[in-house]
Amino acid sequence: KHTSNVNAITLSTNKISTINGFKIYPNPVNNGEFYISTVSNGLKAVQIFDMLGKQVYSKNIGANEIIKTSNLRAGVYILKVVEDDKLATTKLVIK
């Protein structure tokens, strides 16, 4: 059963494995944009949260699409990416 509820996806970690070949670059982000690369390079749901847990970015992106962060202040963020029911979470530093 598919669900679009991100919280449900996050909590059911027992059946979610990390995305194969997950990489973000550049990190730290210094020019207001970054890329995400994965082995399957499929459609991804991208969310960025500040350290207080507030969502500051949310977008579905295609393969090789640039993620623009020029509206975000410098600091440390949490990046969550869902691709094919797999979840990757990492720290994102914006300069």
PDB file of N, CA and C in Angstrom:
ATOM      1  N   LYS A   1       0.848  -1.188   0.000  1.00  0.00           N
ATOM      2  CA  LYS A   1       0.000   0.000   0.000  1.00  0.00           C
ATOM      3  C   LYS A   1       0.886   1.242   0.000  1.00  0.00           C
ATOM      4  N   HIS A   2       0.688   2.100  -0.970  1.00  0.00           N
ATOM      5  CA  HIS A   2       1.513   3.316  -1.046  1.00  0.00           C
ATOM      6  C   HIS A   2       0.893   4.432  -0.237  1.00  0.00           C
ATOM      7  N   THR A   3       1.744   5.249   0.325  1.00  0.00           N
ATOM      8  CA  THR A   3       1.269   6.391   1.086  1.00  0.00           C
ATOM      9  C   THR A   3       2.083   7.607   0.690  1.00  0.00           C
ATOM     10  N   SER A   4       1.435   8.750   0.644  1.00  0.00           N
ATOM     11  CA  SER A   4       2.168   9.971   0.311  1.00  0.00           C
ATOM     12  C   SER A   4       2.519  10.726   1.584  1.00  0.00           C
ATOM     13  N   ASN A   5       2.174  10.137   2.735  1.00  0.00           N
ATOM     14  CA  ASN A   5       2.466  10.773   4.010  1.00  0.00           C
ATOM     15  C   ASN A   5       3.935  10.561   4.352  1.00  0.00           C
ATOM     16  N   VAL A   6       4.687  11.658   4.346  1.00  0.00           N
ATOM     17  CA  VAL A   6       6.134  11.581   4.563  1.00  0.00           C
ATOM     18  C   VAL A   6       6.444  11.024   5.950  1.00  0.00           C
ATOM     19  N   ASN A   7       5.647  11.383   6.947  1.00  0.00           N
ATOM     20  CA  ASN A   7       5.891  10.885   8.303  1.00  0.00           C
ATOM     21  C   ASN A   7       5.741   9.373   8.364  1.00  0.00           C
ATOM     22  N   ALA A   8       4.760   8.841   7.673  1.00  0.00           N
ATOM     23  CA  ALA A   8       4.568   7.389   7.647  1.00  0.00           C
ATOM     24  C   ALA A   8       5.775   6.714   6.999  1.00  0.00           C
ATOM     25  N   ILE A   9       6.278   7.330   5.935  1.00  0.00           N
ATOM     26  CA  ILE A   9       7.458   6.787   5.253  1.00  0.00           C
ATOM     27  C   ILE A   9       8.646   6.786   6.212  1.00  0.00           C
ATOM     28  N   THR A  10       8.828   7.881   6.921  1.00  0.00           N
ATOM     29  CA  THR A  10       9.969   8.014   7.818  1.00  0.00           C
ATOM     30  C   THR A  10       9.911   6.984   8.943  1.00  0.00           C
ATOM     31  N   LEU A  11       8.715   6.735   9.472  1.00  0.00           N
ATOM     32  CA  LEU A  11       8.598   5.852  10.625  1.00  0.00           C
ATOM     33  C   LEU A  11       8.741   4.378  10.256  1.00  0.00           C
ATOM     34  N   SER A  12       8.426   4.023   9.019  1.00  0.00           N
ATOM     35  CA  SER A  12       8.495   2.605   8.650  1.00  0.00           C
ATOM     36  C   SER A  12       9.870   2.266   8.088  1.00  0.00           C
ATOM     37  N   THR A  13      10.900   2.581   8.856  1.00  0.00           N
ATOM     38  CA  THR A  13      12.269   2.406   8.372  1.00  0.00           C
ATOM     39  C   THR A  13      12.651   0.943   8.210  1.00  0.00           C
ATOM     40  N   ASN A  14      11.883   0.028   8.785  1.00  0.00           N
ATOM     41  CA  ASN A  14      12.246  -1.382   8.666  1.00  0.00           C
ATOM     42  C   ASN A  14      12.215  -1.870   7.225  1.00  0.00           C
ATOM     43  N   LYS A  15      11.410  -1.267   6.372  1.00  0.00           N
ATOM     44  CA  LYS A  15      11.369  -1.739   4.989  1.00  0.00           C
ATOM     45  C   LYS A  15      11.972  -0.722   4.024  1.00  0.00           C
ATOM     46  N   ILE A  16      12.643   0.260   4.535  1.00  0.00           N
ATOM     47  CA  ILE A  16      13.288   1.248   3.673  1.00  0.00           C
ATOM     48  C   ILE A  16      14.794   1.115   3.825  1.00  0.00           C
ATOM     49  N   SER A  17      15.461   0.946   2.712  1.00  0.00           N
ATOM     50  CA  SER A  17      16.912   0.920   2.771  1.00  0.00           C
ATOM     51  C   SER A  17      17.432   2.217   2.171  1.00  0.00           C
ATOM     52  N   THR A  18      18.689   2.475   2.382  1.00  0.00           N
ATOM     53  CA  THR A  18      19.285   3.689   1.867  1.00  0.00           C
ATOM     54  C   THR A  18      19.363   3.622   0.347  1.00  0.00           C
ATOM     55  N   ILE A  19      19.256   4.769  -0.275  1.00  0.00           N
ATOM     56  CA  ILE A  19      19.309   4.862  -1.736  1.00  0.00           C
ATOM     57  C   ILE A  19      20.709   4.485  -2.221  1.00  0.00           C
ATOM     58  N   ASN A  20      20.774   3.595  -3.204  1.00  0.00           N
ATOM     59  CA  ASN A  20      22.062   3.153  -3.752  1.00  0.00           C
ATOM     60  C   ASN A  20      22.812   4.303  -4.414  1.00  0.00           C
ATOM     61  N   GLY A  21      24.084   4.446  -4.056  1.00  0.00           N
ATOM     62  CA  GLY A  21      24.934   5.441  -4.704  1.00  0.00           C
ATOM     63  C   GLY A  21      24.552   6.874  -4.407  1.00  0.00           C
ATOM     64  N   PHE A  22      23.863   7.092  -3.278  1.00  0.00           N
ATOM     65  CA  PHE A  22      23.385   8.444  -2.939  1.00  0.00           C
ATOM     66  C   PHE A  22      24.554   9.390  -2.689  1.00  0.00           C
ATOM     67  N   LYS A  23      24.610  10.487  -3.454  1.00  0.00           N
ATOM     68  CA  LYS A  23      25.652  11.510  -3.279  1.00  0.00           C
ATOM     69  C   LYS A  23      25.041  12.878  -3.493  1.00  0.00           C
ATOM     70  N   ILE A  24      25.472  13.845  -2.697  1.00  0.00           N
ATOM     71  CA  ILE A  24      25.096  15.230  -2.977  1.00  0.00           C
ATOM     72  C   ILE A  24      26.376  16.022  -3.166  1.00  0.00           C
ATOM     73  N   TYR A  25      26.343  16.954  -4.087  1.00  0.00           N
ATOM     74  CA  TYR A  25      27.542  17.749  -4.361  1.00  0.00           C
ATOM     75  C   TYR A  25      27.130  19.077  -4.964  1.00  0.00           C
ATOM     76  N   PRO A  26      27.808  20.166  -4.691  1.00  0.00           N
ATOM     77  CA  PRO A  26      28.838  20.209  -3.637  1.00  0.00           C
ATOM     78  C   PRO A  26      28.188  20.278  -2.259  1.00  0.00           C
ATOM     79  N   ASN A  27      28.864  19.783  -1.262  1.00  0.00           N
ATOM     80  CA  ASN A  27      28.415  19.922   0.127  1.00  0.00           C
ATOM     81  C   ASN A  27      29.670  20.147   0.960  1.00  0.00           C
ATOM     82  N   PRO A  28      29.906  21.325   1.496  1.00  0.00           N
ATOM     83  CA  PRO A  28      28.981  22.462   1.607  1.00  0.00           C
ATOM     84  C   PRO A  28      28.622  23.129   0.264  1.00  0.00           C
ATOM     85  N   VAL A  29      27.376  23.624   0.241  1.00  0.00           N
ATOM     86  CA  VAL A  29      26.869  24.352  -0.922  1.00  0.00           C
ATOM     87  C   VAL A  29      27.393  25.776  -0.832  1.00  0.00           C
ATOM     88  N   ASN A  30      28.109  26.231  -1.852  1.00  0.00           N
ATOM     89  CA  ASN A  30      28.664  27.580  -1.761  1.00  0.00           C
ATOM     90  C   ASN A  30      28.200  28.518  -2.868  1.00  0.00           C
ATOM     91  N   ASN A  31      27.440  28.024  -3.842  1.00  0.00           N
ATOM     92  CA  ASN A  31      26.966  28.911  -4.903  1.00  0.00           C
ATOM     93  C   ASN A  31      25.449  28.909  -5.027  1.00  0.00           C
ATOM     94  N   GLY A  32      24.764  28.448  -3.958  1.00  0.00           N
ATOM     95  CA  GLY A  32      23.301  28.487  -3.950  1.00  0.00           C
ATOM     96  C   GLY A  32      22.623  27.362  -4.707  1.00  0.00           C
ATOM     97  N   GLU A  33      23.387  26.333  -5.102  1.00  0.00           N
ATOM     98  CA  GLU A  33      22.748  25.197  -5.761  1.00  0.00           C
ATOM     99  C   GLU A  33      23.564  23.930  -5.574  1.00  0.00           C
ATOM    100  N   PHE A  34      22.861  22.788  -5.627  1.00  0.00           N
ATOM    101  CA  PHE A  34      23.562  21.511  -5.529  1.00  0.00           C
ATOM    102  C   PHE A  34      22.807  20.451  -6.311  1.00  0.00           C
ATOM    103  N   TYR A  35      23.452  19.322  -6.491  1.00  0.00           N
ATOM    104  CA  TYR A  35      22.872  18.195  -7.224  1.00  0.00           C
ATOM    105  C   TYR A  35      22.797  16.980  -6.307  1.00  0.00           C
ATOM    106  N   ILE A  36      21.892  16.071  -6.651  1.00  0.00           N
ATOM    107  CA  ILE A  36      21.821  14.776  -5.977  1.00  0.00           C
ATOM    108  C   ILE A  36      22.030  13.724  -7.055  1.00  0.00           C
ATOM    109  N   SER A  37      22.922  12.780  -6.808  1.00  0.00           N
ATOM    110  CA  SER A  37      23.075  11.696  -7.773  1.00  0.00           C
ATOM    111  C   SER A  37      22.868  10.363  -7.069  1.00  0.00           C
ATOM    112  N   THR A  38      22.208   9.437  -7.774  1.00  0.00           N
ATOM    113  CA  THR A  38      21.960   8.093  -7.262  1.00  0.00           C
ATOM    114  C   THR A  38      22.191   7.105  -8.403  1.00  0.00           C
ATOM    115  N   VAL A  39      22.259   5.840  -8.057  1.00  0.00           N
ATOM    116  CA  VAL A  39      22.474   4.821  -9.074  1.00  0.00           C
ATOM    117  C   VAL A  39      21.313   4.787 -10.073  1.00  0.00           C
ATOM    118  N   SER A  40      20.072   4.765  -9.573  1.00  0.00           N
ATOM    119  CA  SER A  40      18.930   4.659 -10.495  1.00  0.00           C
ATOM    120  C   SER A  40      18.563   5.998 -11.123  1.00  0.00           C
ATOM    121  N   ASN A  41      18.995   7.099 -10.508  1.00  0.00           N
ATOM    122  CA  ASN A  41      18.764   8.443 -11.041  1.00  0.00           C
ATOM    123  C   ASN A  41      17.299   8.698 -11.395  1.00  0.00           C
ATOM    124  N   GLY A  42      16.400   8.232 -10.529  1.00  0.00           N
ATOM    125  CA  GLY A  42      14.970   8.399 -10.779  1.00  0.00           C
ATOM    126  C   GLY A  42      14.415   9.675 -10.181  1.00  0.00           C
ATOM    127  N   LEU A  43      13.096   9.792 -10.236  1.00  0.00           N
ATOM    128  CA  LEU A  43      12.399  10.931  -9.642  1.00  0.00           C
ATOM    129  C   LEU A  43      12.584  10.882  -8.127  1.00  0.00           C
ATOM    130  N   LYS A  44      12.882  12.031  -7.535  1.00  0.00           N
ATOM    131  CA  LYS A  44      13.130  12.093  -6.098  1.00  0.00           C
ATOM    132  C   LYS A  44      12.247  13.146  -5.447  1.00  0.00           C
ATOM    133  N   ALA A  45      11.776  12.836  -4.254  1.00  0.00           N
ATOM    134  CA  ALA A  45      11.097  13.834  -3.421  1.00  0.00           C
ATOM    135  C   ALA A  45      12.163  14.382  -2.474  1.00  0.00           C
ATOM    136  N   VAL A  46      12.431  15.679  -2.582  1.00  0.00           N
ATOM    137  CA  VAL A  46      13.505  16.303  -1.812  1.00  0.00           C
ATOM    138  C   VAL A  46      12.898  17.252  -0.786  1.00  0.00           C
ATOM    139  N   GLN A  47      13.348  17.125   0.455  1.00  0.00           N
ATOM    140  CA  GLN A  47      12.931  18.046   1.506  1.00  0.00           C
ATOM    141  C   GLN A  47      14.165  18.504   2.266  1.00  0.00           C
ATOM    142  N   ILE A  48      14.150  19.779   2.635  1.00  0.00           N
ATOM    143  CA  ILE A  48      15.229  20.321   3.466  1.00  0.00           C
ATOM    144  C   ILE A  48      14.580  20.901   4.720  1.00  0.00           C
ATOM    145  N   PHE A  49      15.165  20.559   5.865  1.00  0.00           N
ATOM    146  CA  PHE A  49      14.669  21.037   7.157  1.00  0.00           C
ATOM    147  C   PHE A  49      15.769  21.810   7.858  1.00  0.00           C
ATOM    148  N   ASP A  50      15.374  22.860   8.597  1.00  0.00           N
ATOM    149  CA  ASP A  50      16.380  23.540   9.413  1.00  0.00           C
ATOM    150  C   ASP A  50      16.599  22.734  10.688  1.00  0.00           C
ATOM    151  N   MET A  51      17.538  23.165  11.510  1.00  0.00           N
ATOM    152  CA  MET A  51      17.891  22.385  12.702  1.00  0.00           C
ATOM    153  C   MET A  51      16.781  22.363  13.750  1.00  0.00           C
ATOM    154  N   LEU A  52      15.766  23.206  13.593  1.00  0.00           N
ATOM    155  CA  LEU A  52      14.618  23.176  14.499  1.00  0.00           C
ATOM    156  C   LEU A  52      13.534  22.227  13.975  1.00  0.00           C
ATOM    157  N   GLY A  53      13.784  21.614  12.816  1.00  0.00           N
ATOM    158  CA  GLY A  53      12.825  20.671  12.265  1.00  0.00           C
ATOM    159  C   GLY A  53      11.790  21.294  11.349  1.00  0.00           C
ATOM    160  N   LYS A  54      11.935  22.588  11.061  1.00  0.00           N
ATOM    161  CA  LYS A  54      10.987  23.270  10.174  1.00  0.00           C
ATOM    162  C   LYS A  54      11.366  23.014   8.717  1.00  0.00           C
ATOM    163  N   GLN A  55      10.377  22.621   7.915  1.00  0.00           N
ATOM    164  CA  GLN A  55      10.648  22.378   6.499  1.00  0.00           C
ATOM    165  C   GLN A  55      10.838  23.707   5.785  1.00  0.00           C
ATOM    166  N   VAL A  56      11.969  23.835   5.094  1.00  0.00           N
ATOM    167  CA  VAL A  56      12.274  25.086   4.396  1.00  0.00           C
ATOM    168  C   VAL A  56      12.331  24.897   2.878  1.00  0.00           C
ATOM    169  N   TYR A  57      12.224  23.639   2.422  1.00  0.00           N
ATOM    170  CA  TYR A  57      12.263  23.357   0.990  1.00  0.00           C
ATOM    171  C   TYR A  57      11.584  22.019   0.742  1.00  0.00           C
ATOM    172  N   SER A  58      10.788  21.943  -0.319  1.00  0.00           N
ATOM    173  CA  SER A  58      10.160  20.680  -0.682  1.00  0.00           C
ATOM    174  C   SER A  58       9.875  20.703  -2.173  1.00  0.00           C
ATOM    175  N   LYS A  59      10.394  19.715  -2.894  1.00  0.00           N
ATOM    176  CA  LYS A  59      10.186  19.673  -4.341  1.00  0.00           C
ATOM    177  C   LYS A  59      10.448  18.270  -4.862  1.00  0.00           C
ATOM    178  N   ASN A  60       9.707  17.878  -5.879  1.00  0.00           N
ATOM    179  CA  ASN A  60      10.010  16.643  -6.597  1.00  0.00           C
ATOM    180  C   ASN A  60      10.943  17.006  -7.736  1.00  0.00           C
ATOM    181  N   ILE A  61      12.057  16.303  -7.833  1.00  0.00           N
ATOM    182  CA  ILE A  61      13.029  16.630  -8.869  1.00  0.00           C
ATOM    183  C   ILE A  61      13.313  15.426  -9.753  1.00  0.00           C
ATOM    184  N   GLY A  62      13.662  15.701 -10.977  1.00  0.00           N
ATOM    185  CA  GLY A  62      14.016  14.659 -11.922  1.00  0.00           C
ATOM    186  C   GLY A  62      15.512  14.409 -11.900  1.00  0.00           C
ATOM    187  N   ALA A  63      15.959  13.536 -12.784  1.00  0.00           N
ATOM    188  CA  ALA A  63      17.378  13.193 -12.871  1.00  0.00           C
ATOM    189  C   ALA A  63      18.202  14.426 -13.224  1.00  0.00           C
ATOM    190  N   ASN A  64      19.325  14.594 -12.544  1.00  0.00           N
ATOM    191  CA  ASN A  64      20.294  15.662 -12.826  1.00  0.00           C
ATOM    192  C   ASN A  64      19.732  17.070 -12.704  1.00  0.00           C
ATOM    193  N   GLU A  65      18.621  17.228 -12.007  1.00  0.00           N
ATOM    194  CA  GLU A  65      18.038  18.556 -11.833  1.00  0.00           C
ATOM    195  C   GLU A  65      18.781  19.316 -10.736  1.00  0.00           C
ATOM    196  N   ILE A  66      19.025  20.601 -10.961  1.00  0.00           N
ATOM    197  CA  ILE A  66      19.708  21.443  -9.974  1.00  0.00           C
ATOM    198  C   ILE A  66      18.725  21.802  -8.863  1.00  0.00           C
ATOM    199  N   ILE A  67      19.185  21.715  -7.617  1.00  0.00           N
ATOM    200  CA  ILE A  67      18.381  22.148  -6.479  1.00  0.00           C
ATOM    201  C   ILE A  67      18.918  23.505  -6.050  1.00  0.00           C
ATOM    202  N   LYS A  68      18.066  24.509  -6.137  1.00  0.00           N
ATOM    203  CA  LYS A  68      18.499  25.877  -5.840  1.00  0.00           C
ATOM    204  C   LYS A  68      18.194  26.219  -4.385  1.00  0.00           C
ATOM    205  N   THR A  69      19.227  26.661  -3.673  1.00  0.00           N
ATOM    206  CA  THR A  69      19.060  26.975  -2.248  1.00  0.00           C
ATOM    207  C   THR A  69      19.393  28.431  -1.955  1.00  0.00           C
ATOM    208  N   SER A  70      19.368  29.272  -2.992  1.00  0.00           N
ATOM    209  CA  SER A  70      19.789  30.663  -2.808  1.00  0.00           C
ATOM    210  C   SER A  70      18.889  31.429  -1.834  1.00  0.00           C
ATOM    211  N   ASN A  71      17.664  30.920  -1.590  1.00  0.00           N
ATOM    212  CA  ASN A  71      16.781  31.597  -0.637  1.00  0.00           C
ATOM    213  C   ASN A  71      17.015  31.136   0.800  1.00  0.00           C
ATOM    214  N   LEU A  72      17.915  30.181   1.008  1.00  0.00           N
ATOM    215  CA  LEU A  72      18.183  29.692   2.363  1.00  0.00           C
ATOM    216  C   LEU A  72      19.410  30.386   2.944  1.00  0.00           C
ATOM    217  N   ARG A  73      19.319  30.710   4.225  1.00  0.00           N
ATOM    218  CA  ARG A  73      20.448  31.342   4.899  1.00  0.00           C
ATOM    219  C   ARG A  73      21.572  30.339   5.119  1.00  0.00           C
ATOM    220  N   ALA A  74      22.773  30.857   5.280  1.00  0.00           N
ATOM    221  CA  ALA A  74      23.917  29.987   5.579  1.00  0.00           C
ATOM    222  C   ALA A  74      23.646  29.243   6.873  1.00  0.00           C
ATOM    223  N   GLY A  75      24.047  27.979   6.906  1.00  0.00           N
ATOM    224  CA  GLY A  75      23.840  27.187   8.116  1.00  0.00           C
ATOM    225  C   GLY A  75      23.818  25.709   7.801  1.00  0.00           C
ATOM    226  N   VAL A  76      23.428  24.936   8.809  1.00  0.00           N
ATOM    227  CA  VAL A  76      23.374  23.482   8.685  1.00  0.00           C
ATOM    228  C   VAL A  76      21.909  23.066   8.591  1.00  0.00           C
ATOM    229  N   TYR A  77      21.606  22.199   7.643  1.00  0.00           N
ATOM    230  CA  TYR A  77      20.256  21.726   7.400  1.00  0.00           C
ATOM    231  C   TYR A  77      20.259  20.201   7.337  1.00  0.00           C
ATOM    232  N   ILE A  78      19.059  19.636   7.402  1.00  0.00           N
ATOM    233  CA  ILE A  78      18.895  18.202   7.208  1.00  0.00           C
ATOM    234  C   ILE A  78      18.219  18.002   5.852  1.00  0.00           C
ATOM    235  N   LEU A  79      18.836  17.181   5.019  1.00  0.00           N
ATOM    236  CA  LEU A  79      18.303  16.889   3.695  1.00  0.00           C
ATOM    237  C   LEU A  79      17.687  15.505   3.721  1.00  0.00           C
ATOM    238  N   LYS A  80      16.422  15.402   3.296  1.00  0.00           N
ATOM    239  CA  LYS A  80      15.753  14.099   3.194  1.00  0.00           C
ATOM    240  C   LYS A  80      15.376  13.867   1.748  1.00  0.00           C
ATOM    241  N   VAL A  81      15.733  12.706   1.240  1.00  0.00           N
ATOM    242  CA  VAL A  81      15.429  12.368  -0.147  1.00  0.00           C
ATOM    243  C   VAL A  81      14.747  11.005  -0.180  1.00  0.00           C
ATOM    244  N   VAL A  82      13.623  10.924  -0.880  1.00  0.00           N
ATOM    245  CA  VAL A  82      12.937   9.653  -1.072  1.00  0.00           C
ATOM    246  C   VAL A  82      12.947   9.344  -2.566  1.00  0.00           C
ATOM    247  N   GLU A  83      13.407   8.137  -2.901  1.00  0.00           N
ATOM    248  CA  GLU A  83      13.431   7.684  -4.293  1.00  0.00           C
ATOM    249  C   GLU A  83      13.056   6.207  -4.299  1.00  0.00           C
ATOM    250  N   ASP A  84      12.016   5.851  -5.045  1.00  0.00           N
ATOM    251  CA  ASP A  84      11.576   4.451  -5.143  1.00  0.00           C
ATOM    252  C   ASP A  84      11.406   3.806  -3.769  1.00  0.00           C
ATOM    253  N   ASP A  85      10.709   4.483  -2.853  1.00  0.00           N
ATOM    254  CA  ASP A  85      10.457   3.968  -1.503  1.00  0.00           C
ATOM    255  C   ASP A  85      11.727   3.781  -0.675  1.00  0.00           C
ATOM    256  N   LYS A  86      12.827   4.352  -1.113  1.00  0.00           N
ATOM    257  CA  LYS A  86      14.051   4.320  -0.323  1.00  0.00           C
ATOM    258  C   LYS A  86      14.306   5.729   0.191  1.00  0.00           C
ATOM    259  N   LEU A  87      14.889   5.798   1.382  1.00  0.00           N
ATOM    260  CA  LEU A  87      15.090   7.085   2.041  1.00  0.00           C
ATOM    261  C   LEU A  87      16.567   7.318   2.318  1.00  0.00           C
ATOM    262  N   ALA A  88      17.012   8.526   2.054  1.00  0.00           N
ATOM    263  CA  ALA A  88      18.362   8.927   2.441  1.00  0.00           C
ATOM    264  C   ALA A  88      18.238  10.241   3.213  1.00  0.00           C
ATOM    265  N   THR A  89      18.950  10.329   4.309  1.00  0.00           N
ATOM    266  CA  THR A  89      18.955  11.547   5.112  1.00  0.00           C
ATOM    267  C   THR A  89      20.405  11.910   5.365  1.00  0.00           C
ATOM    268  N   THR A  90      20.734  13.182   5.196  1.00  0.00           N
ATOM    269  CA  THR A  90      22.104  13.609   5.421  1.00  0.00           C
ATOM    270  C   THR A  90      22.135  15.064   5.845  1.00  0.00           C
ATOM    271  N   LYS A  91      23.251  15.470   6.376  1.00  0.00           N
ATOM    272  CA  LYS A  91      23.438  16.853   6.774  1.00  0.00           C
ATOM    273  C   LYS A  91      23.847  17.655   5.542  1.00  0.00           C
ATOM    274  N   LEU A  92      23.260  18.830   5.387  1.00  0.00           N
ATOM    275  CA  LEU A  92      23.563  19.714   4.256  1.00  0.00           C
ATOM    276  C   LEU A  92      24.067  21.024   4.834  1.00  0.00           C
ATOM    277  N   VAL A  93      25.235  21.453   4.396  1.00  0.00           N
ATOM    278  CA  VAL A  93      25.804  22.716   4.891  1.00  0.00           C
ATOM    279  C   VAL A  93      25.722  23.740   3.774  1.00  0.00           C
ATOM    280  N   ILE A  94      25.110  24.888   4.092  1.00  0.00           N
ATOM    281  CA  ILE A  94      25.017  25.982   3.121  1.00  0.00           C
ATOM    282  C   ILE A  94      25.897  27.113   3.589  1.00  0.00           C
ATOM    283  N   LYS A  95      26.814  27.528   2.731  1.00  0.00           N
ATOM    284  CA  LYS A  95      27.762  28.585   3.069  1.00  0.00           C
ATOM    285  C   LYS A  95      27.195  29.942   2.701  1.00  0.00           C
TER     286      LYS A  95
END
